[in-house]
XYZ file of C-alpha atoms in Angstrom:
689
model
C 72.467 62.115 96.484
C 74.372 58.965 97.488
C 77.272 60.021 95.364
C 77.534 63.573 96.856
C 77.471 62.030 100.343
C 80.316 59.833 99.523
C 82.435 62.611 98.040
C 81.639 64.914 100.952
C 82.888 62.138 103.425
C 86.010 61.649 101.545
C 86.758 65.307 101.654
C 86.221 65.549 105.385
C 88.553 62.628 105.927
C 91.179 64.142 103.940
C 90.878 67.383 105.747
C 90.979 65.698 109.138
C 94.411 64.136 108.137
C 95.879 67.083 106.387
C 94.709 70.342 107.658
C 94.915 71.945 111.090
C 91.931 73.925 111.850
C 90.845 77.266 113.352
C 88.062 76.780 115.862
C 85.714 79.522 116.912
C 83.132 79.151 119.744
C 80.438 81.467 120.675
C 78.830 80.867 124.012
C 75.266 81.920 124.088
C 72.639 81.329 126.892
C 72.457 78.296 129.083
C 68.814 77.007 129.184
C 67.279 75.463 132.223
C 70.544 75.261 134.425
C 69.525 72.945 137.299
C 72.437 73.675 139.453
C 72.800 72.206 142.860
C 72.490 75.759 144.046
C 73.643 77.654 147.210
C 71.266 78.230 149.997
C 70.102 81.305 148.399
C 68.795 79.487 145.346
C 71.233 80.828 142.856
C 74.641 80.255 141.525
C 77.540 81.963 140.034
C 78.273 79.827 136.907
C 81.124 80.120 134.409
C 82.315 77.719 131.734
C 85.764 76.378 130.920
C 87.132 74.531 127.684
C 89.865 72.226 127.761
C 91.812 70.442 124.836
C 94.487 67.691 125.543
C 94.101 68.301 129.240
C 94.989 72.091 128.800
C 92.570 74.940 129.714
C 92.134 77.006 126.561
C 89.369 79.287 127.588
C 87.423 80.377 130.610
C 84.253 82.591 130.316
C 83.290 85.427 132.625
C 81.288 84.594 135.756
C 77.464 85.419 135.810
C 76.628 86.067 139.300
C 73.516 84.883 141.064
C 71.743 83.417 137.893
C 70.453 79.917 136.798
C 69.896 81.170 133.371
C 73.078 83.076 132.556
C 73.834 84.610 129.075
C 77.439 84.792 128.402
C 77.586 85.837 124.682
C 81.422 85.429 124.515
C 83.436 84.495 121.465
C 86.937 82.774 121.330
C 89.100 81.670 118.496
C 91.371 78.661 118.987
C 94.060 76.947 116.861
C 93.706 73.254 116.981
C 96.560 70.914 115.967
C 94.439 67.757 115.354
C 90.841 66.903 114.855
C 91.224 63.759 117.129
C 91.330 65.454 120.500
C 87.886 66.113 121.964
C 86.824 69.467 123.279
C 85.902 69.250 126.919
C 83.252 71.701 128.428
C 83.027 72.017 132.217
C 80.587 74.175 133.929
C 81.583 75.463 137.411
C 80.396 77.910 140.077
C 82.473 80.262 142.194
C 81.694 79.838 145.917
C 83.339 81.969 148.370
C 83.421 79.262 151.095
C 83.993 76.192 148.912
C 86.335 77.969 146.303
C 85.996 76.122 142.931
C 83.420 73.511 143.409
C 82.865 70.871 140.613
C 79.427 69.683 139.865
C 79.255 68.463 136.322
C 80.556 65.768 134.168
C 82.971 66.730 131.279
C 81.039 66.874 128.039
C 82.933 66.147 125.004
C 82.300 65.900 121.128
C 84.252 65.392 117.935
C 85.402 68.477 115.958
C 84.819 66.726 112.766
C 80.990 66.407 113.335
C 80.960 70.256 112.853
C 83.476 70.263 110.065
C 80.804 70.654 107.362
C 80.772 73.800 104.982
C 82.478 76.660 106.921
C 79.637 78.178 108.737
C 78.427 78.486 112.303
C 76.918 75.271 113.735
C 74.489 75.516 116.635
C 75.244 72.887 119.211
C 73.316 72.071 122.469
C 75.103 70.023 125.154
C 73.142 68.298 128.012
C 75.164 68.564 131.114
C 75.698 65.285 133.050
C 77.186 64.240 136.411
C 78.468 60.648 136.787
C 77.341 60.656 140.411
C 73.850 61.679 139.428
C 73.402 60.155 135.997
C 69.507 60.421 135.913
C 69.390 64.095 137.256
C 68.732 66.813 134.712
C 71.480 69.457 135.267
C 70.413 71.654 132.309
C 72.144 72.414 129.045
C 74.464 74.664 127.219
C 73.930 76.272 123.919
C 77.131 76.965 121.722
C 77.682 78.129 118.165
C 80.690 76.411 116.567
C 82.703 77.350 113.505
C 85.490 75.041 112.353
C 87.596 76.314 109.397
C 90.906 75.292 107.749
C 94.029 77.287 108.683
C 95.373 79.158 105.474
C 98.788 78.172 105.918
C 97.913 74.389 105.638
C 95.661 74.731 102.730
C 98.431 74.968 100.147
C 100.180 71.542 101.366
C 96.627 69.878 101.704
C 95.716 70.772 98.219
C 98.903 69.223 96.890
C 97.960 65.920 98.559
C 94.459 66.071 97.415
C 95.372 66.717 93.656
C 95.571 62.921 93.225
C 91.826 62.452 94.174
C 89.200 62.502 91.400
C 88.335 65.730 89.799
C 84.874 65.733 91.391
C 86.410 65.390 94.873
C 88.741 68.212 94.292
C 86.145 70.428 93.099
C 84.307 69.634 96.232
C 87.256 70.762 98.242
C 87.829 74.094 96.380
C 84.181 74.828 97.101
C 84.553 74.077 100.770
C 87.623 76.316 101.092
C 86.111 79.164 99.024
C 83.119 79.524 101.373
C 83.688 82.624 103.598
C 87.394 82.440 103.082
C 87.624 86.247 103.697
C 86.412 85.625 107.122
C 89.109 82.898 107.711
C 91.754 85.302 106.604
C 90.546 88.111 108.835
C 90.379 85.884 111.911
C 93.775 84.226 111.287
C 95.327 87.869 110.517
C 96.193 86.883 106.916
C 95.473 89.565 104.119
C 95.273 88.985 100.487
C 96.487 92.475 99.446
C 97.305 96.044 100.551
C 95.277 99.090 99.761
C 97.538 102.100 99.766
C 96.048 105.532 100.012
C 97.718 108.632 99.580
C 95.800 111.718 100.874
C 97.054 114.550 98.687
C 94.728 117.564 99.162
C 91.293 119.112 99.549
C 89.735 121.882 97.316
C 86.859 124.349 98.225
C 85.985 122.712 101.557
C 83.055 123.986 103.702
C 83.861 126.869 106.033
C 82.916 125.836 109.651
C 84.518 128.644 111.770
C 83.572 132.247 112.377
C 86.611 133.385 110.404
C 85.280 131.746 107.246
C 87.979 128.996 107.454
C 88.126 125.437 108.754
C 90.686 122.917 110.539
C 89.976 120.070 108.553
C 91.273 116.506 109.074
C 90.205 113.116 107.621
C 89.007 109.776 108.945
C 89.431 106.518 106.931
C 87.527 103.142 107.775
C 87.620 99.750 106.029
C 86.024 97.110 108.108
C 87.726 97.228 111.511
C 90.713 99.162 110.256
C 90.819 102.855 110.955
C 93.177 105.812 110.260
C 93.012 109.399 110.875
C 95.054 112.227 109.192
C 96.717 115.189 110.657
C 94.727 118.470 111.210
C 95.596 121.289 108.879
C 94.656 124.675 110.666
C 92.894 127.573 109.077
C 92.405 126.561 105.488
C 89.798 125.386 102.961
C 92.429 123.984 100.642
C 94.451 121.711 102.773
C 97.609 120.034 101.743
C 98.076 116.600 103.691
C 100.504 114.581 101.610
C 100.054 111.460 103.958
C 99.981 107.701 103.157
C 97.901 104.992 104.809
C 97.951 101.321 104.222
C 94.829 99.103 104.687
C 94.877 95.179 104.661
C 92.596 93.656 102.121
C 91.098 90.445 103.259
C 88.536 89.826 100.469
C 89.664 89.054 96.978
C 86.630 90.885 95.583
C 87.608 94.114 97.233
C 85.480 96.221 99.529
C 84.575 99.826 100.528
C 86.603 102.496 102.199
C 84.640 105.023 103.970
C 85.944 108.474 104.307
C 84.575 111.390 106.368
C 85.990 114.953 106.729
C 85.972 116.789 110.048
C 86.526 120.293 111.408
C 88.749 120.260 114.540
C 87.239 122.259 117.348
C 88.986 122.731 120.660
C 86.991 122.091 123.634
C 83.821 120.818 121.921
C 82.551 118.345 119.379
C 84.317 118.354 115.962
C 81.975 119.516 113.157
C 81.250 116.996 110.237
C 82.251 118.504 106.884
C 81.324 115.654 104.354
C 81.710 112.040 103.339
C 82.660 109.973 100.413
C 83.605 106.348 99.746
C 85.877 104.190 97.360
C 84.580 101.046 95.873
C 87.651 98.853 95.552
C 86.178 96.428 93.343
C 86.118 98.952 90.514
C 89.899 99.582 90.647
C 92.397 97.530 88.835
C 95.305 95.988 90.772
C 99.010 96.918 90.420
C 98.133 100.521 89.212
C 97.856 103.760 90.962
C 94.543 105.669 90.509
C 94.047 109.261 91.092
C 90.557 110.025 92.342
C 88.899 113.300 92.773
C 85.988 112.582 95.223
C 83.162 114.979 95.761
C 82.029 115.294 99.162
C 78.588 114.190 99.980
C 76.576 116.133 102.786
C 79.076 118.771 102.491
C 81.236 120.829 100.018
C 84.543 120.425 98.335
C 86.665 117.738 96.753
C 89.404 115.266 98.112
C 92.173 114.260 95.962
C 93.493 110.813 96.556
C 96.018 108.334 94.985
C 94.809 104.659 95.472
C 96.941 101.576 94.726
C 95.901 97.900 95.184
C 98.816 95.647 95.472
C 99.032 91.927 95.945
C 100.594 90.669 99.206
C 100.509 86.811 98.765
C 103.767 86.511 100.761
C 102.235 87.632 104.062
C 101.145 84.452 105.957
C 101.279 82.354 109.100
C 102.045 78.621 108.993
C 103.311 75.837 111.224
C 107.000 75.002 111.435
C 106.419 72.045 109.284
C 104.945 74.037 106.401
C 107.084 76.884 105.075
C 108.153 78.011 101.607
C 111.878 78.557 102.112
C 112.241 74.881 103.279
C 110.958 73.666 99.915
C 113.835 73.704 97.519
C 111.529 74.327 94.460
C 109.773 77.256 96.138
C 113.081 78.768 97.536
C 114.532 78.613 93.950
C 111.534 80.406 92.600
C 111.856 83.183 95.235
C 115.644 83.510 94.582
C 114.731 83.917 90.944
C 112.095 86.458 91.737
C 114.549 88.779 93.373
C 117.552 88.122 91.129
C 119.535 90.906 89.582
C 117.954 90.439 86.064
C 114.595 91.223 87.603
C 115.986 94.476 89.272
C 113.386 96.756 87.497
C 110.286 94.593 87.587
C 107.862 95.861 90.364
C 110.350 98.248 92.159
C 108.043 98.125 95.368
C 108.622 94.348 95.932
C 112.015 94.635 97.495
C 112.265 91.144 98.978
C 110.725 88.765 101.501
C 111.629 87.762 105.039
C 110.374 84.530 106.859
C 110.486 84.314 110.758
C 110.438 81.129 112.644
C 109.218 81.769 116.068
C 110.239 78.573 117.864
C 109.980 79.033 121.724
C 110.854 81.110 124.590
C 112.530 80.216 127.949
C 112.556 81.808 131.390
C 109.805 84.374 130.873
C 108.682 86.699 133.515
C 105.721 85.468 135.653
C 102.863 87.874 135.058
C 100.037 86.129 136.997
C 99.465 85.711 140.675
C 99.930 81.812 140.069
C 103.607 82.372 139.051
C 102.810 81.516 135.446
C 101.997 83.592 132.300
C 99.907 83.112 129.228
C 102.451 84.281 126.535
C 101.808 84.980 122.940
C 104.148 86.526 120.425
C 103.612 89.464 118.061
C 105.827 89.921 114.982
C 105.880 93.369 113.359
C 107.683 94.638 110.266
C 106.819 98.357 109.538
C 102.953 98.446 109.556
C 102.537 94.661 109.066
C 101.630 92.825 112.283
C 101.076 89.113 112.834
C 100.852 87.162 116.046
C 100.991 83.639 117.426
C 98.436 81.835 119.544
C 98.567 81.801 123.249
C 100.283 79.183 125.371
C 98.509 79.114 128.735
C 100.158 78.774 132.013
C 103.661 78.383 130.772
C 106.980 80.194 131.260
C 108.747 78.271 128.561
C 106.218 78.239 125.615
C 106.693 76.661 122.194
C 105.028 78.321 119.402
C 106.658 76.730 116.388
C 105.152 79.086 113.815
C 106.576 80.597 110.597
C 105.616 84.202 109.716
C 106.277 85.574 106.206
C 106.405 89.354 105.204
C 106.989 91.317 101.941
C 109.923 93.588 102.516
C 109.308 97.131 101.143
C 112.356 98.616 102.852
C 115.458 96.593 103.579
C 116.356 99.159 106.315
C 113.191 98.214 108.310
C 113.452 96.780 111.735
C 111.968 93.402 112.653
C 110.283 93.783 116.119
C 109.376 90.443 118.121
C 107.371 91.352 121.269
C 106.104 88.734 123.873
C 102.934 89.588 125.805
C 101.002 87.958 128.527
C 97.333 87.487 127.814
C 94.744 88.854 130.188
C 90.978 88.301 129.786
C 89.780 91.413 131.596
C 92.474 93.929 130.367
C 95.024 94.716 127.859
C 97.955 92.341 127.527
C 100.966 92.676 129.829
C 104.531 93.322 128.264
C 106.928 90.627 128.791
C 109.920 91.573 126.544
C 110.866 92.592 123.087
C 113.741 92.213 120.659
C 114.406 94.574 117.606
C 116.529 93.151 114.666
C 117.447 95.247 111.600
C 117.101 93.164 108.492
C 120.559 93.993 107.313
C 121.980 92.518 110.531
C 120.365 88.929 110.072
C 122.276 86.053 109.227
C 120.103 83.776 107.034
C 119.165 80.219 108.424
C 120.816 80.692 111.819
C 118.789 79.746 114.836
C 119.536 82.135 117.657
C 118.562 83.012 121.138
C 117.787 86.582 121.683
C 117.652 88.239 125.055
C 114.417 89.952 125.700
C 114.658 93.628 126.459
C 112.468 96.431 127.885
C 109.942 98.429 125.695
C 112.450 101.142 125.099
C 115.165 98.435 124.363
C 117.514 100.234 126.828
C 117.902 97.256 129.244
C 117.393 93.536 129.600
C 114.319 91.974 130.935
C 113.737 88.319 131.918
C 113.756 85.451 129.358
C 115.182 84.642 125.863
C 113.339 83.835 122.603
C 114.619 81.409 120.014
C 114.100 82.790 116.359
C 115.457 81.684 112.809
C 115.217 84.222 110.224
C 115.845 84.276 106.545
C 115.904 87.570 104.368
C 115.944 87.358 100.497
C 116.049 90.689 98.657
C 117.185 92.351 95.530
C 120.027 94.733 96.157
C 119.178 97.234 93.322
C 115.631 97.582 94.318
C 116.710 98.025 98.029
C 119.221 100.675 96.996
C 116.503 102.616 94.963
C 114.081 102.362 97.839
C 116.784 104.062 100.169
C 116.304 107.356 98.109
C 112.778 107.711 98.791
C 110.947 108.733 102.016
C 110.768 106.028 104.882
C 107.321 104.523 105.521
C 105.632 105.907 108.492
C 104.660 103.727 111.173
C 101.076 104.468 112.119
C 100.765 102.314 115.191
C 102.987 104.082 117.631
C 102.750 105.058 121.342
C 102.442 108.779 122.175
C 105.705 110.166 123.305
C 106.015 110.908 127.030
C 108.388 113.037 129.230
C 111.176 110.998 130.535
C 114.105 112.312 132.650
C 116.164 109.391 131.721
C 115.442 109.865 128.011
C 116.244 113.567 128.277
C 119.584 112.801 129.931
C 120.481 110.231 127.336
C 119.670 112.393 124.399
C 121.575 115.127 125.967
C 124.631 112.917 126.337
C 124.303 111.846 122.683
C 124.323 115.477 121.482
C 127.265 116.248 123.746
C 129.309 113.418 122.191
C 128.505 114.687 118.680
C 129.387 118.233 119.709
C 132.560 116.886 121.476
C 133.591 115.222 118.133
C 133.294 118.357 116.202
C 135.243 120.336 118.877
C 137.951 117.789 118.823
C 138.193 117.820 115.058
C 138.394 121.593 115.187
C 141.152 121.484 117.843
C 143.103 119.179 115.760
C 142.875 121.450 112.675
C 143.820 124.435 114.707
C 146.833 122.675 116.141
C 148.200 122.699 112.491
C 147.897 126.338 112.461
C 149.497 126.778 115.840
C 152.527 124.648 114.769
C 152.294 122.406 117.967
C 153.821 119.763 115.825
C 156.129 121.051 112.967
C 156.050 118.096 110.961
C 152.204 117.835 111.021
C 151.888 121.494 110.237
C 154.376 121.360 107.304
C 152.344 118.425 105.737
C 149.102 120.095 106.252
C 150.472 123.337 104.693
C 151.816 121.590 101.763
C 148.472 119.592 101.214
C 146.443 122.686 101.587
C 148.445 124.547 98.857
C 148.250 121.561 96.464
C 144.696 121.051 96.891
C 143.624 124.784 96.583
C 145.854 125.412 93.539
C 144.595 122.345 91.649
C 141.109 122.176 92.991
C 138.306 120.749 90.836
C 134.620 120.109 91.878
C 135.175 116.236 91.536
C 137.508 116.390 94.463
C 134.716 116.867 96.856
C 133.057 113.417 96.580
C 136.600 111.863 96.212
C 137.484 113.522 99.524
C 134.432 111.837 101.176
C 135.404 108.359 99.681
C 138.821 108.509 101.439
C 137.602 107.950 104.916
C 135.097 105.432 103.904
C 137.799 103.359 102.115
C 140.306 103.921 104.928
C 137.887 102.516 107.663
C 137.049 99.652 105.509
C 140.638 98.666 105.103
C 140.982 98.934 109.025
C 137.860 96.677 109.499
C 139.077 94.016 106.806
C 142.575 93.968 108.475
C 141.144 93.394 111.863
C 141.867 96.753 113.339
C 138.288 97.811 113.741
C 138.081 101.223 115.096
C 134.293 101.346 115.676
C 133.266 101.673 119.383
C 130.539 99.644 120.692
C 127.625 101.781 121.953
C 127.418 101.354 125.735
C 124.420 102.730 127.494
C 125.013 103.728 131.125
C 121.369 104.684 131.728
C 120.761 101.428 133.459
C 123.419 101.938 136.102
C 122.197 102.326 139.640
C 122.868 105.783 140.753
C 121.637 107.464 143.984
C 118.709 109.946 143.969
C 120.945 112.953 144.519
C 123.293 111.908 141.740
C 120.285 111.709 139.376
C 118.887 114.936 140.461
C 122.220 116.671 140.019
C 122.578 115.103 136.482
C 119.181 116.193 135.528
C 120.115 119.686 136.755
C 123.321 119.844 134.738
C 121.425 118.771 131.701
C 118.839 121.512 132.139
C 121.524 124.128 132.773
C 123.463 122.957 129.714
C 120.450 122.926 127.492
C 119.345 126.358 128.759
C 122.773 127.928 128.037
C 123.160 126.202 124.645
C 119.723 127.409 123.494
C 120.457 130.984 124.810
C 123.687 131.058 122.781
C 122.040 129.600 119.596
C 119.139 132.204 119.874
C 121.409 135.091 120.663
C 123.582 134.597 117.462
C 120.507 134.137 115.350
C 118.895 137.397 116.699
C 122.307 139.325 116.367
C 122.269 138.388 112.679
C 118.760 139.571 112.258
C 119.473 142.838 114.070
C 122.596 143.480 112.065
C 120.270 143.767 108.902
C 117.453 145.570 110.606
C 119.475 148.494 111.730
C 119.210 148.086 115.566
C 122.545 149.494 115.886
C 123.218 152.000 112.846
C 126.913 152.121 113.366
C 127.337 148.404 112.960
C 125.045 148.213 110.129
C 127.136 150.826 108.299
C 130.247 148.922 109.156
C 128.682 145.694 107.633
C 127.828 147.606 104.489
C 131.485 148.687 104.016
C 132.842 145.285 104.979
C 130.278 143.517 102.501
C 131.000 146.013 99.727
C 134.901 145.507 99.996
C 134.346 141.815 99.820
C 132.049 142.053 96.800
C 134.829 144.091 94.949
C 137.645 141.697 95.878
C 135.858 138.604 94.956
C 134.636 140.075 91.515
C 138.212 141.102 90.531
C 140.247 138.333 92.167
C 139.514 134.581 91.547
C 138.213 132.748 94.541
C 141.184 130.223 94.439
C 143.807 132.970 95.030
C 141.582 134.370 97.934
C 141.421 130.963 99.691
C 145.142 130.437 99.164
C 146.027 133.873 100.690
C 143.724 133.128 103.653
C 145.470 129.928 104.157
C 149.012 131.130 103.915
C 148.150 133.892 106.470
C 146.489 131.467 108.890
C 149.457 129.170 108.597
C 152.289 131.793 108.873
C 150.545 134.014 111.650
C 152.119 131.910 114.457
C 155.540 132.029 112.749
C 155.350 135.878 112.204
C 154.107 136.598 115.610
C 154.354 133.747 118.201
C 152.599 135.598 120.759
C 149.563 136.511 118.708
C 145.944 135.464 120.033
C 143.883 133.632 117.554
C 140.377 135.025 116.906
C 137.454 134.872 114.516
C 136.703 138.330 113.072
C 133.041 137.462 112.129
C 132.064 136.091 115.559
C 133.962 139.124 117.176
C 131.777 141.567 115.049
C 128.523 139.670 116.048
C 129.407 139.855 119.704
C 129.033 143.571 119.351
C 125.481 143.331 118.001
C 122.891 143.103 120.871
C 120.313 140.226 121.057
C 116.653 140.777 121.481
C 116.863 140.276 125.208
C 119.609 143.006 125.470
C 117.582 145.259 123.284
C 114.534 144.886 125.329
C 116.668 145.563 128.524
C 118.237 148.513 127.117
C 114.801 149.983 125.924
C 113.089 149.365 129.323
C 116.029 150.958 131.171
C 115.850 154.192 128.801
C 111.988 154.350 129.433
C 112.586 154.087 133.210
C 115.170 156.979 133.110
């Protein structure tokens, strides 16, 4: 017994010096609070926690109660075990504002740093002015656990200890480690579920069909599939990723529902997946029979390791260790290009600090924390309270599944009673990152259309395998499941319209340039174009198509290398200040242009349809004659000669008849065919007559 105590004490000392901790407090009931109460005989108590002179948490206020029950939980990241935790009980007084009655109570964290489990602590409240007076007591539940990012470094330092001590440490770290991972947002693997289809589901509607959708749940993680209307054999083809915190696996609960508009959805059955029965790094096809219902769900389930997803302090990160960096470089080297194709690379993000943030609180300060997202992976820093220039000094590490992903770093202001306030955001494509460069990024709005207040300092490294990244480009992009619902925006409508207009104008300008060759506006250019056309058509082979697409790529690359970059910077004018009437006229012009464009596109589509359904018999007979002649010509004459004759005629038309008007015979024909709107108008006129 004496030997065990000695070993345990040695382990605790090592942990105290080597490992930062994750502290969780749960505030329960306060028993026998003998407050210096108000004249009403009651108080409005709340509790504040401070570390190193900074307030780290404030409980809610319990009004008019001497035996309040808070039942609140808070998680804190503590840098050292030597700083005491101060607990202060206060009351809110409308007349006296914040009146202090009680002495600060402190206790050392390491007293609670026993095996990782909740420790019940009762604190007696004292006031230095009234040392003999009983002011009541507070009951807390305290859990102190090592941060996962520091465990690796600490284990290295402790390997020199006797084997029994090391065994005691491993035993300590293994206890409820899945809870530590979950609270610190660290997952040990990813469960990828592909919802393929369903067979013979139960009919729930009067028409003998259903509108099924599927809900997935694993712990606190939830997903919902799309609804497939009017079917008993739905085809979903959707994929969902769950974060796996427990090394032993877990259960995924699956329920199937029938979507009903205006009333509660109908339950169609349930099933579950025991992940502990599935081998890792292998895709399993599962046909799951629905319980409490009918039918089968077909799923593909894959368990993959995600050891590179982590959070650590700035002083402990893998890429700063030359040995670990070399191992990672070898892991993604070219000679391992076909090993684990889904593991494209790794990205390390150092979130250092921010400056000049927006003040979100009435005190002129903010409580900022930072969220780092890569596809569906999401990690966040701790909160720095009452600060517009916070320092986080955290390192985030992600697995890269798609090198074309965009790294999003968002700064929020923490609010106790409501959702966090947005302070700013940056979005950085992985391919645009320069490794090891510490850079200040200006924060932007949610839509990334304009700047907001403040900058954030980041240092990012990306290591990836080019072959795996190229192969990953040829498969569908990963869907991001946490996205805001789209909303109607006048500015967004105007911006999208301008984007489409620029693309259309580029095509029109290209067509005008080609047409100018036919019009002989520049004889030298027309002669060169005619000679090139004849040579290409006469000697055309299929390989010339991709070769022609290589030419503009090569030409633009030569211009960029030579310093004559023709790329234009994308400049958004959406943020320009315009008067209300100017904005109104701009929106009106957009609506009219969109209306006319939709009408023209729909009219041509309907005219093609009406040509084939004999709306105007004369035009349909004319189309039969033209298509018959074209069939005979193409059958007897090689296509090369036909294209050559068309080009010669097009180039020489202006020379033969300088006053001819250029036209398109096909469009001229379709303009004679009525659209559906014109057909309905003519029909109604005929009935009226």
